[in-house]
C-alpha positions in Angstrom: 62.7 56.6 56.5 60.9 58.8 59.1 62.7 56.9 61.8 66.0 56.6 60.0 67.8 53.6 58.4 68.4 51.9 61.8 64.6 51.7 62.3 64.3 50.0 58.9 67.1 47.5 59.8 65.3 46.7 63.1 62.0 46.1 61.3 63.6 44.0 58.7 64.8 41.6 61.5 61.2 41.4 62.8 59.5 41.0 59.4 58.7 37.7 57.8 58.5 39.2 54.3 61.2 40.9 52.1 61.7 44.6 51.8 61.7 45.5 48.1 63.8 48.5 47.0 65.5 48.0 43.7 66.7 51.6 43.5 67.7 52.4 47.1 71.5 52.9 47.0 74.2 54.0 49.5 75.6 57.5 48.7 79.0 56.4 50.0 79.5 53.1 48.1 76.9 53.4 45.3 75.8 49.9 46.1 72.3 48.8 46.9 71.6 49.0 50.6 71.8 45.7 52.4 68.2 45.9 53.8 66.5 46.0 50.4 66.3 43.4 47.6 65.2 43.9 44.1 62.3 41.5 43.8 60.5 38.3 45.1 58.7 35.5 43.3 55.4 34.3 44.8 53.8 31.0 43.8 50.0 31.4 43.4 48.3 28.2 42.4 51.2 27.2 40.2 51.6 30.7 38.6 55.0 32.3 39.3 54.3 36.0 40.1 57.4 38.3 40.1 57.1 41.4 42.2 59.6 44.3 41.7 59.6 47.1 44.3 60.9 50.7 44.1 60.6 54.2 45.6 60.1 57.3 43.6 61.8 60.7 44.0 60.2 61.2 47.4 63.0 63.1 49.3 60.7 66.1 50.0 58.3 64.1 52.1 61.2 62.6 54.4 63.2 64.4 57.0 66.4 65.3 55.2 68.7 64.0 58.0 67.3 60.5 57.4 68.3 60.3 53.8 71.8 61.7 54.0 73.3 58.3 53.5 71.0 57.0 50.7 70.0 57.9 47.3 67.0 56.8 45.2 67.9 56.1 41.5 65.1 57.5 39.4 64.5 58.3 35.8 66.5 56.4 33.2 68.6 54.7 35.9 65.4 53.3 37.5 64.1 52.2 34.1 67.2 50.3 33.4 67.2 48.5 36.8 63.5 47.4 36.4 64.1 46.2 32.8 67.1 44.1 33.9 65.3 42.6 36.9 62.2 41.8 34.7 64.4 40.0 32.2 66.0 38.0 35.0 62.7 37.0 36.5 61.3 36.0 33.1 64.4 33.9 32.5 63.8 32.1 35.8 60.2 31.2 34.9 58.1 34.2 36.1 54.7 34.1 34.3 53.6 37.6 35.4 55.4 40.8 36.6 54.0 43.2 39.1 55.8 46.5 39.7 55.0 48.3 42.9 56.3 51.8 43.4 56.0 54.4 46.1 55.1 57.1 43.7 52.2 57.8 41.4 49.9 59.9 39.3 49.1 63.2 41.0 45.4 63.5 40.1 42.3 61.6 41.3 40.1 59.7 38.8 36.9 58.4 40.4 35.0 57.5 37.2 33.8 54.1 36.4 36.2 51.8 34.6 39.7 53.0 33.7 41.1 56.1 32.1 43.8 56.0 29.4 46.8 58.2 30.0 49.7 59.0 27.8 53.4 58.6 28.5 53.8 62.3 29.1 51.4 62.2 32.0 53.3 59.4 33.7 56.9 60.4 32.8 57.6 62.0 36.2 57.8 58.6 37.9 57.1 55.9 35.2 58.7 55.1 31.8 56.1 53.4 29.7 58.9 51.5 27.9 58.5 49.2 30.9 54.9 48.3 29.7 56.2 46.9 26.5 56.9 43.4 27.8 58.6 44.1 31.1 55.8 45.0 33.5 52.2 43.6 33.5 50.6 45.5 36.3 51.6 48.5 38.4 50.4 49.3 42.0 51.3 52.8 43.0 51.2 55.0 46.1 52.5 58.2 47.7 50.1 60.7 46.1 47.0 59.6 48.0 44.9 59.6 44.8 42.4 57.0 43.8 42.5 55.8 40.1 42.6 53.0 37.6 44.6 54.1 34.6 45.8 52.3 31.5 48.9 53.5 29.6 49.6 53.3 25.9 50.4 49.6 26.1 47.2 48.7 28.0 49.0 48.1 31.4 47.0 49.1 34.4 48.2 51.5 37.1 46.3 51.3 40.3 46.1 53.4 43.5 43.6 53.2 46.2 43.5 56.7 47.5 44.1 57.6 51.2 42.5 57.3 54.6 41.5 53.7 54.1 38.7 54.6 51.5 39.3 51.4 49.6 41.4 48.8 48.0 42.7 48.2 44.5 42.0 44.7 43.2 43.1 43.0 40.0 42.8 39.5 38.5 44.9 38.2 35.7 44.6 35.3 33.3 47.7 33.5 32.3 47.9 31.1 29.3 50.7 28.6 30.2 50.6 27.2 26.6 51.8 30.3 24.9 53.1 32.3 27.8 50.6 35.2 27.4 48.9 37.0 30.3 46.1 39.6 30.5 44.6 41.6 33.4 41.0 40.5 33.3 39.7 42.7 36.2 41.0 45.9 37.6 38.8 47.7 40.2 38.5 49.8 43.2 36.7 48.2 46.2 35.2 50.7 48.6 35.9 50.3 52.3 32.1 50.1 52.9 32.2 46.9 50.9 35.2 45.1 52.4 34.5 46.2 56.0 31.8 43.5 55.9 34.3 40.8 54.9 35.9 38.5 57.4 38.7 40.0 59.4 42.3 39.0 58.8 43.6 37.4 62.0 47.1 38.9 61.3 45.6 42.4 61.2 43.5 41.7 64.3 46.6 40.7 66.2 48.4 43.8 65.1 45.5 46.1 66.1 45.3 44.4 69.6 49.1 44.8 70.0 49.1 48.5 69.2 45.7 49.4 70.5 46.9 52.1 73.0 49.0 53.8 70.3 46.4 53.7 67.5 43.7 55.1 69.8 45.7 58.3 70.2 44.9 59.1 66.5 41.3 59.9 67.4 42.1 62.4 70.1 40.6 65.8 69.8 43.5 68.4 70.2 41.5 71.5 69.7 38.5 73.1 67.9 38.3 75.6 65.0 35.6 78.2 65.0 35.7 78.4 61.2 36.8 76.0 58.3 40.4 76.6 57.4 41.8 75.2 54.2 45.2 73.7 53.6 47.0 76.8 52.3 45.9 78.9 55.3 47.0 76.1 57.7 50.4 75.8 56.0 50.9 79.6 56.6 49.7 79.5 60.2 52.1 76.5 61.0 55.0 78.2 59.2 54.5 81.4 61.2 54.4 79.4 64.4 57.6 77.6 63.4 59.3 80.9 62.7 58.2 82.4 66.0 59.3 79.4 68.0 62.6 79.1 66.1 63.5 82.8 66.6 62.7 82.7 70.3 65.0 79.6 70.6 67.8 80.3 68.2 67.7 84.0 67.3 69.5 85.0 64.2 70.9 81.5 63.8 67.5 80.0 63.1 67.2 78.4 59.7 64.5 76.0 58.5 63.1 74.6 55.3 59.4 73.4 55.4 58.2 70.6 53.2 54.7 70.4 51.9 53.9 66.9 53.1 54.6 67.9 56.8 52.1 70.7 56.8 49.3 70.1 54.2 45.9 68.9 55.5 44.9 65.6 54.0 41.6 65.1 52.3 39.1 66.8 52.7 42.0 69.4 52.8 40.5 71.5 55.7 39.9 71.5 59.4 
């Protein structure tokens, strides 16, 4: 949403894949926005994999003017939407349900294997009721944390961290005779491992297409004599915003700063 809804609509016309957003609704009509759909079913070697997509309560990391016309249904409303969609997919023959949500657990877990977490630890963005027959695997995002978690029902929650440190990978076994499924492998694959794998030609084409824009990201804009941590950087930038705003607008200046716009990413310093 950083480029507004029109940007999303333009990208949807270019994309050869669906945009999943089961809980993205118009504020005016309270109907789901036309550029999102609830789910998609993918055939993988005869197995029907249903994928449901959603966004969390992420307004604070989006410029407010770009979400004036939309609302993200969260909490009990989101749980009800996902349950109903899962039931629909199951009735249409889905063997396995993946839930992918742009929200996640707010702490890093880099231990070997997975860590078990309770419903209370996930309640801010995920209702573990969904893990009781509705959702078989959850891929998460937004918090830039790395973890392999299991909730009280044994459903895995995976997020691969940020800054291209790695990928989350899962393998499931499906018994077509009794309809039962189980995640057999869930793991984090470090970038140092997959960087030696064969390149994806689709990604290569994208990198070539946007080479000029991507290269700007490695520009050195300035230097720091000392290490400055995220909290100090936030204060410095806030002071600069205030100074520039008062100079431009005087007493009419009014601004709200969101954390995601200012905080330094890992390693949280410059």
